[in-house]
């Protein structure tokens, strides 16, 4: 039987954190499922991470999300890291176990795949080659999830080639790190193009990429969601390509976290999506 003072608590630790959309997402689900609780932004600086995470059990938190600058530093604090978070190289979700110990997980890859499947349920990673641009934190989550979904050939391009080469060595066979200048020509014959760089984000220039070699059937995905349509997605849409922005990744990574904390697997409803889109 639940405790009479049981009030569900979770939050997101980051610095800065007040821009985060996660409180809106999780508080929508708490209310939708009739659960008494709250999800709060927690402005925690790097030097406070250990104490803040260790305080979660005493504060009655079921866990928390982590954002910049804590996703890597948390490895040194949590008691266990699941294999997917280990491979992704980042922890975006901490779950407080019944004994007060801390589990580190990463649901960004789940979010990426389910964000695509929500829009294109028949999508498969193993159809034809995929081009991925970028080799930062977002790229790692996308690459791990594509490899796990059976992608056979991923052509990886990064402005700083050594980062792409390191990821190809780490993740193995399906990933080929190629020369940055060859990215335009490499779009020939691909089933999918994914931008994981910050280029095209609000306040940043557009990604420098010519789409003339890209088949019009190729799915174009950008993990950016501010703006909702990046210059890359707008150009692809004008060519007739199907497109998906990064909002689905954000919304869907939140689902297994909510489930791990509160025991309910929530859905990304049209109402939730519209509410979040209205704030962007
Ligand atoms: N939808 C979601 O849930 C989600 C999740 C994670 C990230 N994101 C978004 O993804 C984007 C990247 O985030 P991140 O965490 O991966 O960042 P990051 O680790 O800092 O990586 C940035 C990437 O962008 C590349 N880049 C930066 N400036 C460039 C330029 N002028 N020309 C070409 N490439 C350039 C970097 O290349 P170099 O290695 O050469 O610097 C690197 O590959 C951000 O817009 C972020 O908001 C979205």
mmCIF file of C-alpha atoms and ligand atoms in Angstrom:
data_model
loop_
_atom_site.group_PDB
_atom_site.id
_atom_site.type_symbol
_atom_site.label_atom_id
_atom_site.label_comp_id
_atom_site.label_asym_id
_atom_site.label_seq_id
_atom_site.Cartn_x
_atom_site.Cartn_y
_atom_site.Cartn_z
ATOM 1 C CA UNK A 1 0.000 0.000 0.000
ATOM 2 C CA UNK A 2 1.348 3.444 -0.851
ATOM 3 C CA UNK A 3 2.448 5.860 1.867
ATOM 4 C CA UNK A 4 -0.140 8.604 2.658
ATOM 5 C CA UNK A 5 2.504 11.276 1.969
ATOM 6 C CA UNK A 6 3.518 9.685 -1.309
ATOM 7 C CA UNK A 7 4.057 12.500 -3.770
ATOM 8 C CA UNK A 8 5.926 11.588 -6.943
ATOM 9 C CA UNK A 9 9.017 13.653 -7.614
ATOM 10 C CA UNK A 10 11.552 13.864 -10.430
ATOM 11 C CA UNK A 11 13.422 16.666 -12.171
ATOM 12 C CA UNK A 12 16.162 17.685 -14.533
ATOM 13 C CA UNK A 13 19.629 18.777 -13.371
ATOM 14 C CA UNK A 14 21.516 21.137 -15.641
ATOM 15 C CA UNK A 15 23.312 24.485 -15.865
ATOM 16 C CA UNK A 16 21.591 26.283 -17.511
ATOM 17 C CA UNK A 17 18.310 24.421 -17.091
ATOM 18 C CA UNK A 18 15.438 26.899 -17.074
ATOM 19 C CA UNK A 19 15.010 26.601 -20.873
ATOM 20 C CA UNK A 20 14.339 22.840 -20.571
ATOM 21 C CA UNK A 21 11.062 21.528 -21.996
ATOM 22 C CA UNK A 22 11.203 18.371 -19.850
ATOM 23 C CA UNK A 23 9.137 19.803 -16.942
ATOM 24 C CA UNK A 24 6.278 20.568 -19.371
ATOM 25 C CA UNK A 25 6.428 17.034 -20.818
ATOM 26 C CA UNK A 26 6.535 15.124 -17.514
ATOM 27 C CA UNK A 27 4.052 17.363 -15.688
ATOM 28 C CA UNK A 28 1.624 16.868 -18.604
ATOM 29 C CA UNK A 29 1.886 13.080 -18.139
ATOM 30 C CA UNK A 30 1.609 13.240 -14.327
ATOM 31 C CA UNK A 31 -1.610 15.168 -14.699
ATOM 32 C CA UNK A 32 -2.877 13.026 -17.623
ATOM 33 C CA UNK A 33 -2.429 9.847 -15.557
ATOM 34 C CA UNK A 34 -3.953 11.378 -12.418
ATOM 35 C CA UNK A 35 -0.704 10.994 -10.466
ATOM 36 C CA UNK A 36 0.022 13.354 -7.576
ATOM 37 C CA UNK A 37 3.527 14.640 -8.134
ATOM 38 C CA UNK A 38 5.782 17.135 -9.839
ATOM 39 C CA UNK A 39 8.831 17.362 -12.101
ATOM 40 C CA UNK A 40 11.071 20.355 -11.499
ATOM 41 C CA UNK A 41 14.061 22.089 -13.093
ATOM 42 C CA UNK A 42 17.104 21.802 -10.803
ATOM 43 C CA UNK A 43 19.798 24.409 -11.504
ATOM 44 C CA UNK A 44 22.919 22.512 -10.445
ATOM 45 C CA UNK A 45 26.452 23.617 -11.284
ATOM 46 C CA UNK A 46 29.172 21.094 -12.181
ATOM 47 C CA UNK A 47 30.733 21.107 -8.716
ATOM 48 C CA UNK A 48 27.369 20.390 -7.086
ATOM 49 C CA UNK A 49 26.424 17.344 -9.152
ATOM 50 C CA UNK A 50 27.646 14.649 -6.761
ATOM 51 C CA UNK A 51 25.891 16.110 -3.704
ATOM 52 C CA UNK A 52 22.721 16.816 -5.680
ATOM 53 C CA UNK A 53 22.484 13.267 -7.084
ATOM 54 C CA UNK A 54 23.276 11.715 -3.693
ATOM 55 C CA UNK A 55 20.494 13.815 -2.114
ATOM 56 C CA UNK A 56 17.802 12.391 -4.426
ATOM 57 C CA UNK A 57 16.775 9.427 -2.188
ATOM 58 C CA UNK A 58 16.458 11.565 0.965
ATOM 59 C CA UNK A 59 14.416 14.139 -0.948
ATOM 60 C CA UNK A 60 12.035 11.411 -2.080
ATOM 61 C CA UNK A 61 12.899 11.749 -5.776
ATOM 62 C CA UNK A 62 12.303 8.749 -8.042
ATOM 63 C CA UNK A 63 15.179 10.029 -10.176
ATOM 64 C CA UNK A 64 16.136 12.772 -12.582
ATOM 65 C CA UNK A 65 17.194 13.639 -16.079
ATOM 66 C CA UNK A 66 20.615 15.130 -16.750
ATOM 67 C CA UNK A 67 21.527 17.749 -19.309
ATOM 68 C CA UNK A 68 24.553 19.951 -20.039
ATOM 69 C CA UNK A 69 27.109 19.816 -18.363
ATOM 70 C CA UNK A 70 26.343 16.650 -16.369
ATOM 71 C CA UNK A 71 25.767 13.833 -18.885
ATOM 72 C CA UNK A 72 29.350 12.542 -18.783
ATOM 73 C CA UNK A 73 30.315 13.603 -15.240
ATOM 74 C CA UNK A 74 27.508 11.466 -13.781
ATOM 75 C CA UNK A 75 29.458 8.292 -14.652
ATOM 76 C CA UNK A 76 31.681 9.056 -11.642
ATOM 77 C CA UNK A 77 28.720 9.379 -9.272
ATOM 78 C CA UNK A 78 26.100 6.732 -10.024
ATOM 79 C CA UNK A 79 26.378 3.180 -8.649
ATOM 80 C CA UNK A 80 25.529 1.334 -11.873
ATOM 81 C CA UNK A 81 25.540 2.289 -15.559
ATOM 82 C CA UNK A 82 23.483 0.250 -17.994
ATOM 83 C CA UNK A 83 25.267 -1.086 -21.099
ATOM 84 C CA UNK A 84 23.453 1.255 -23.488
ATOM 85 C CA UNK A 85 24.437 4.354 -21.512
ATOM 86 C CA UNK A 86 27.977 2.992 -21.377
ATOM 87 C CA UNK A 87 28.121 2.671 -25.162
ATOM 88 C CA UNK A 88 26.431 6.031 -25.700
ATOM 89 C CA UNK A 89 29.036 7.622 -23.425
ATOM 90 C CA UNK A 90 26.449 9.689 -21.580
ATOM 91 C CA UNK A 91 23.801 9.351 -18.863
ATOM 92 C CA UNK A 92 20.584 11.264 -19.461
ATOM 93 C CA UNK A 93 18.433 9.550 -16.827
ATOM 94 C CA UNK A 94 19.132 8.530 -13.220
ATOM 95 C CA UNK A 95 16.785 6.135 -11.430
ATOM 96 C CA UNK A 96 16.801 5.833 -7.624
ATOM 97 C CA UNK A 97 16.671 2.113 -6.720
ATOM 98 C CA UNK A 98 14.627 0.895 -3.705
ATOM 99 C CA UNK A 99 17.821 0.752 -1.580
ATOM 100 C CA UNK A 100 18.706 4.368 -2.468
ATOM 101 C CA UNK A 101 21.468 3.472 -4.919
ATOM 102 C CA UNK A 102 21.569 5.195 -8.325
ATOM 103 C CA UNK A 103 21.195 3.671 -11.808
ATOM 104 C CA UNK A 104 22.522 5.581 -14.834
ATOM 105 C CA UNK A 105 20.694 5.109 -18.136
ATOM 106 C CA UNK A 106 20.444 6.729 -21.540
ATOM 107 C CA UNK A 107 17.178 6.950 -23.479
ATOM 108 C CA UNK A 108 18.255 9.377 -26.251
ATOM 109 C CA UNK A 109 18.711 6.527 -28.766
ATOM 110 C CA UNK A 110 15.270 5.106 -27.917
ATOM 111 C CA UNK A 111 13.897 8.627 -28.380
ATOM 112 C CA UNK A 112 15.543 9.000 -31.751
ATOM 113 C CA UNK A 113 14.233 5.703 -33.175
ATOM 114 C CA UNK A 114 10.708 6.122 -31.799
ATOM 115 C CA UNK A 115 10.580 9.736 -32.995
ATOM 116 C CA UNK A 116 11.112 8.420 -36.542
ATOM 117 C CA UNK A 117 8.731 5.454 -36.154
ATOM 118 C CA UNK A 118 5.963 7.716 -34.841
ATOM 119 C CA UNK A 119 5.922 9.528 -38.201
ATOM 120 C CA UNK A 120 7.043 6.655 -40.486
ATOM 121 C CA UNK A 121 5.999 3.340 -38.851
ATOM 122 C CA UNK A 122 7.411 1.284 -41.756
ATOM 123 C CA UNK A 123 10.892 2.865 -41.470
ATOM 124 C CA UNK A 124 13.798 0.432 -41.245
ATOM 125 C CA UNK A 125 17.446 1.179 -40.485
ATOM 126 C CA UNK A 126 18.729 -1.657 -42.674
ATOM 127 C CA UNK A 127 17.183 -0.545 -45.984
ATOM 128 C CA UNK A 128 20.062 1.221 -47.780
ATOM 129 C CA UNK A 129 23.025 3.419 -46.762
ATOM 130 C CA UNK A 130 22.486 6.204 -44.235
ATOM 131 C CA UNK A 131 24.496 9.444 -44.131
ATOM 132 C CA UNK A 132 25.075 10.944 -40.679
ATOM 133 C CA UNK A 133 26.591 14.432 -40.379
ATOM 134 C CA UNK A 134 28.241 15.271 -37.038
ATOM 135 C CA UNK A 135 30.123 13.327 -34.368
ATOM 136 C CA UNK A 136 29.187 15.024 -31.076
ATOM 137 C CA UNK A 137 27.044 13.815 -28.181
ATOM 138 C CA UNK A 138 23.814 13.722 -30.184
ATOM 139 C CA UNK A 139 25.532 11.751 -32.952
ATOM 140 C CA UNK A 140 26.707 9.087 -30.489
ATOM 141 C CA UNK A 141 23.134 8.359 -29.352
ATOM 142 C CA UNK A 142 21.882 8.281 -32.959
ATOM 143 C CA UNK A 143 24.731 6.019 -34.145
ATOM 144 C CA UNK A 144 24.336 3.501 -31.299
ATOM 145 C CA UNK A 145 20.609 3.262 -31.975
ATOM 146 C CA UNK A 146 21.076 2.867 -35.758
ATOM 147 C CA UNK A 147 23.676 0.120 -35.269
ATOM 148 C CA UNK A 148 21.327 -1.667 -32.831
ATOM 149 C CA UNK A 149 18.488 -1.354 -35.365
ATOM 150 C CA UNK A 150 20.587 -3.243 -37.910
ATOM 151 C CA UNK A 151 21.937 -0.409 -40.112
ATOM 152 C CA UNK A 152 24.306 -1.953 -42.631
ATOM 153 C CA UNK A 153 26.181 1.089 -43.934
ATOM 154 C CA UNK A 154 26.500 4.446 -42.223
ATOM 155 C CA UNK A 155 28.554 7.110 -44.009
ATOM 156 C CA UNK A 156 29.752 9.410 -41.246
ATOM 157 C CA UNK A 157 31.009 12.964 -41.866
ATOM 158 C CA UNK A 158 32.331 15.451 -39.342
ATOM 159 C CA UNK A 159 34.036 18.811 -39.816
ATOM 160 C CA UNK A 160 36.830 17.617 -37.500
ATOM 161 C CA UNK A 161 37.558 14.219 -39.130
ATOM 162 C CA UNK A 162 39.333 12.670 -36.144
ATOM 163 C CA UNK A 163 36.089 12.639 -34.120
ATOM 164 C CA UNK A 164 34.280 10.710 -36.882
ATOM 165 C CA UNK A 165 37.226 8.308 -37.209
ATOM 166 C CA UNK A 166 37.197 7.666 -33.453
ATOM 167 C CA UNK A 167 33.450 6.849 -33.550
ATOM 168 C CA UNK A 168 33.947 4.495 -36.524
ATOM 169 C CA UNK A 169 36.674 2.665 -34.582
ATOM 170 C CA UNK A 170 34.535 2.503 -31.454
ATOM 171 C CA UNK A 171 31.234 1.383 -33.003
ATOM 172 C CA UNK A 172 32.674 -0.838 -35.722
ATOM 173 C CA UNK A 173 31.797 -2.210 -39.105
ATOM 174 C CA UNK A 174 28.634 -0.434 -40.318
ATOM 175 C CA UNK A 175 30.225 2.998 -39.762
ATOM 176 C CA UNK A 176 32.604 4.436 -42.338
ATOM 177 C CA UNK A 177 34.222 7.779 -41.496
ATOM 178 C CA UNK A 178 34.646 9.698 -44.754
ATOM 179 C CA UNK A 179 36.283 12.992 -45.780
ATOM 180 C CA UNK A 180 34.217 16.109 -44.946
ATOM 181 C CA UNK A 181 34.519 17.454 -48.507
ATOM 182 C CA UNK A 182 32.928 14.287 -49.919
ATOM 183 C CA UNK A 183 29.649 14.699 -47.990
ATOM 184 C CA UNK A 184 27.681 16.167 -50.932
ATOM 185 C CA UNK A 185 28.539 13.348 -53.372
ATOM 186 C CA UNK A 186 28.002 10.664 -50.700
ATOM 187 C CA UNK A 187 24.247 11.399 -50.680
ATOM 188 C CA UNK A 188 23.840 9.408 -53.891
ATOM 189 C CA UNK A 189 21.739 6.282 -53.379
ATOM 190 C CA UNK A 190 21.099 6.750 -49.649
ATOM 191 C CA UNK A 191 17.844 5.898 -47.864
ATOM 192 C CA UNK A 192 18.331 8.462 -45.123
ATOM 193 C CA UNK A 193 20.233 11.657 -44.242
ATOM 194 C CA UNK A 194 20.606 12.717 -40.597
ATOM 195 C CA UNK A 195 21.974 16.027 -39.307
ATOM 196 C CA UNK A 196 23.313 15.777 -35.758
ATOM 197 C CA UNK A 197 25.395 18.978 -35.872
ATOM 198 C CA UNK A 198 24.340 22.280 -34.330
ATOM 199 C CA UNK A 199 24.248 23.853 -37.801
ATOM 200 C CA UNK A 200 20.740 25.081 -38.591
ATOM 201 C CA UNK A 201 19.843 25.591 -34.935
ATOM 202 C CA UNK A 202 18.313 28.999 -34.111
ATOM 203 C CA UNK A 203 21.175 31.525 -34.093
ATOM 204 C CA UNK A 204 23.508 29.258 -36.130
ATOM 205 C CA UNK A 205 24.158 29.234 -39.875
ATOM 206 C CA UNK A 206 22.570 26.523 -42.006
ATOM 207 C CA UNK A 207 24.379 23.218 -42.549
ATOM 208 C CA UNK A 208 26.506 23.554 -45.680
ATOM 209 C CA UNK A 209 25.226 20.594 -47.701
ATOM 210 C CA UNK A 210 24.120 20.373 -51.363
ATOM 211 C CA UNK A 211 21.151 18.031 -51.779
ATOM 212 C CA UNK A 212 21.262 17.555 -55.563
ATOM 213 C CA UNK A 213 22.620 13.984 -55.289
ATOM 214 C CA UNK A 214 20.075 12.946 -52.637
ATOM 215 C CA UNK A 215 17.272 10.652 -53.916
ATOM 216 C CA UNK A 216 13.881 12.329 -53.393
ATOM 217 C CA UNK A 217 12.725 9.162 -51.608
ATOM 218 C CA UNK A 218 15.363 9.588 -48.858
ATOM 219 C CA UNK A 219 14.108 10.422 -45.382
ATOM 220 C CA UNK A 220 15.793 13.568 -44.033
ATOM 221 C CA UNK A 221 16.043 13.829 -40.264
ATOM 222 C CA UNK A 222 17.426 16.665 -38.150
ATOM 223 C CA UNK A 223 17.819 16.218 -34.394
ATOM 224 C CA UNK A 224 17.385 19.975 -33.940
ATOM 225 C CA UNK A 225 13.892 21.113 -32.892
ATOM 226 C CA UNK A 226 14.471 24.881 -32.517
ATOM 227 C CA UNK A 227 13.480 26.012 -35.109
ATOM 228 C CA UNK A 228 10.903 23.344 -35.887
ATOM 229 C CA UNK A 229 12.019 23.353 -39.521
ATOM 230 C CA UNK A 230 15.755 23.884 -40.028
ATOM 231 C CA UNK A 231 17.045 25.229 -43.383
ATOM 232 C CA UNK A 232 18.108 21.625 -44.186
ATOM 233 C CA UNK A 233 14.590 20.272 -43.597
ATOM 234 C CA UNK A 234 13.028 23.155 -45.555
ATOM 235 C CA UNK A 235 15.344 22.510 -48.526
ATOM 236 C CA UNK A 236 14.634 18.767 -48.375
ATOM 237 C CA UNK A 237 10.870 19.363 -48.239
ATOM 238 C CA UNK A 238 11.097 21.597 -51.313
ATOM 239 C CA UNK A 239 12.900 18.742 -53.125
ATOM 240 C CA UNK A 240 9.967 16.471 -52.217
ATOM 241 C CA UNK A 241 11.773 14.447 -49.517
ATOM 242 C CA UNK A 242 9.985 13.225 -46.385
ATOM 243 C CA UNK A 243 11.374 15.001 -43.281
ATOM 244 C CA UNK A 244 11.359 14.604 -39.484
ATOM 245 C CA UNK A 245 12.624 17.168 -36.963
ATOM 246 C CA UNK A 246 14.186 16.482 -33.543
ATOM 247 C CA UNK A 247 11.117 17.082 -31.409
ATOM 248 C CA UNK A 248 10.108 13.424 -31.551
ATOM 249 C CA UNK A 249 13.514 12.449 -30.134
ATOM 250 C CA UNK A 250 13.009 14.787 -27.172
ATOM 251 C CA UNK A 251 9.429 13.636 -26.533
ATOM 252 C CA UNK A 252 10.094 9.912 -26.892
ATOM 253 C CA UNK A 253 13.262 9.776 -24.744
ATOM 254 C CA UNK A 254 11.068 11.009 -21.897
ATOM 255 C CA UNK A 255 8.697 7.997 -22.087
ATOM 256 C CA UNK A 256 10.950 5.220 -20.698
ATOM 257 C CA UNK A 257 12.271 7.635 -18.045
ATOM 258 C CA UNK A 258 8.725 8.356 -16.832
ATOM 259 C CA UNK A 259 8.059 4.602 -16.861
ATOM 260 C CA UNK A 260 11.221 3.844 -14.859
ATOM 261 C CA UNK A 261 10.329 6.429 -12.197
ATOM 262 C CA UNK A 262 6.553 6.128 -11.965
ATOM 263 C CA UNK A 263 5.624 2.724 -13.458
ATOM 264 C CA UNK A 264 3.453 4.030 -16.303
ATOM 265 C CA UNK A 265 4.563 4.065 -19.962
ATOM 266 C CA UNK A 266 3.082 7.335 -21.278
ATOM 267 C CA UNK A 267 2.248 8.214 -24.870
ATOM 268 C CA UNK A 268 3.253 11.123 -27.064
ATOM 269 C CA UNK A 269 -0.233 12.447 -27.761
ATOM 270 C CA UNK A 270 -1.175 15.050 -30.372
ATOM 271 C CA UNK A 271 -2.158 17.289 -27.446
ATOM 272 C CA UNK A 272 1.305 16.998 -25.829
ATOM 273 C CA UNK A 273 3.068 17.618 -29.134
ATOM 274 C CA UNK A 274 0.922 20.699 -29.854
ATOM 275 C CA UNK A 275 1.521 22.059 -26.349
ATOM 276 C CA UNK A 276 5.307 21.713 -26.697
ATOM 277 C CA UNK A 277 5.334 23.053 -30.268
ATOM 278 C CA UNK A 278 3.455 26.122 -29.066
ATOM 279 C CA UNK A 279 6.325 26.960 -26.686
ATOM 280 C CA UNK A 280 9.026 26.685 -29.398
HETATM 281 N N1 LIG B 1 16.291 16.259 -30.252
HETATM 282 C C1 LIG B 1 17.000 15.973 -29.182
HETATM 283 O O1 LIG B 1 16.495 15.375 -28.223
HETATM 284 C C2 LIG B 1 18.465 16.338 -29.161
HETATM 285 C C3 LIG B 1 19.366 15.606 -28.349
HETATM 286 C C4 LIG B 1 20.722 15.951 -28.373
HETATM 287 C C5 LIG B 1 21.146 17.038 -29.153
HETATM 288 N N2 LIG B 1 20.238 17.720 -29.903
HETATM 289 C C6 LIG B 1 20.685 18.859 -30.764
HETATM 290 O O2 LIG B 1 21.743 18.398 -31.585
HETATM 291 C C7 LIG B 1 22.666 19.458 -31.848
HETATM 292 C C8 LIG B 1 24.079 18.978 -31.510
HETATM 293 O O3 LIG B 1 24.166 18.698 -30.124
HETATM 294 P P1 LIG B 1 25.385 17.872 -29.491
HETATM 295 O O4 LIG B 1 25.085 17.717 -28.055
HETATM 296 O O5 LIG B 1 25.700 16.679 -30.300
HETATM 297 O O6 LIG B 1 26.571 18.950 -29.669
HETATM 298 P P2 LIG B 1 28.140 18.686 -29.649
HETATM 299 O O7 LIG B 1 28.483 17.449 -28.906
HETATM 300 O O8 LIG B 1 28.752 19.988 -29.246
HETATM 301 O O9 LIG B 1 28.497 18.415 -31.213
HETATM 302 C C9 LIG B 1 28.332 19.438 -32.163
HETATM 303 C C10 LIG B 1 28.511 18.869 -33.560
HETATM 304 O O10 LIG B 1 28.259 19.935 -34.498
HETATM 305 C C11 LIG B 1 29.406 20.077 -35.338
HETATM 306 N N3 LIG B 1 29.576 21.481 -35.741
HETATM 307 C C12 LIG B 1 29.587 22.557 -34.935
HETATM 308 N N4 LIG B 1 29.811 23.675 -35.671
HETATM 309 C C13 LIG B 1 29.946 23.259 -36.965
HETATM 310 C C14 LIG B 1 30.181 23.942 -38.209
HETATM 311 N N5 LIG B 1 30.338 25.272 -38.256
HETATM 312 N N6 LIG B 1 30.230 23.214 -39.346
HETATM 313 C C15 LIG B 1 30.086 21.868 -39.301
HETATM 314 N N7 LIG B 1 29.858 21.157 -38.161
HETATM 315 C C16 LIG B 1 29.786 21.868 -37.016
HETATM 316 C C17 LIG B 1 30.552 19.583 -34.521
HETATM 317 O O11 LIG B 1 31.655 19.290 -35.337
HETATM 318 P P3 LIG B 1 33.175 19.391 -34.764
HETATM 319 O O12 LIG B 1 33.432 18.075 -34.103
HETATM 320 O O13 LIG B 1 33.995 19.612 -35.980
HETATM 321 O O14 LIG B 1 33.211 20.554 -33.815
HETATM 322 C C18 LIG B 1 29.930 18.349 -33.854
HETATM 323 O O15 LIG B 1 29.864 17.274 -34.752
HETATM 324 C C19 LIG B 1 22.202 20.637 -31.004
HETATM 325 O O16 LIG B 1 21.481 21.505 -31.833
HETATM 326 C C20 LIG B 1 21.287 20.005 -29.958
HETATM 327 O O17 LIG B 1 20.282 20.876 -29.532
HETATM 328 C C21 LIG B 1 18.925 17.385 -29.937
#
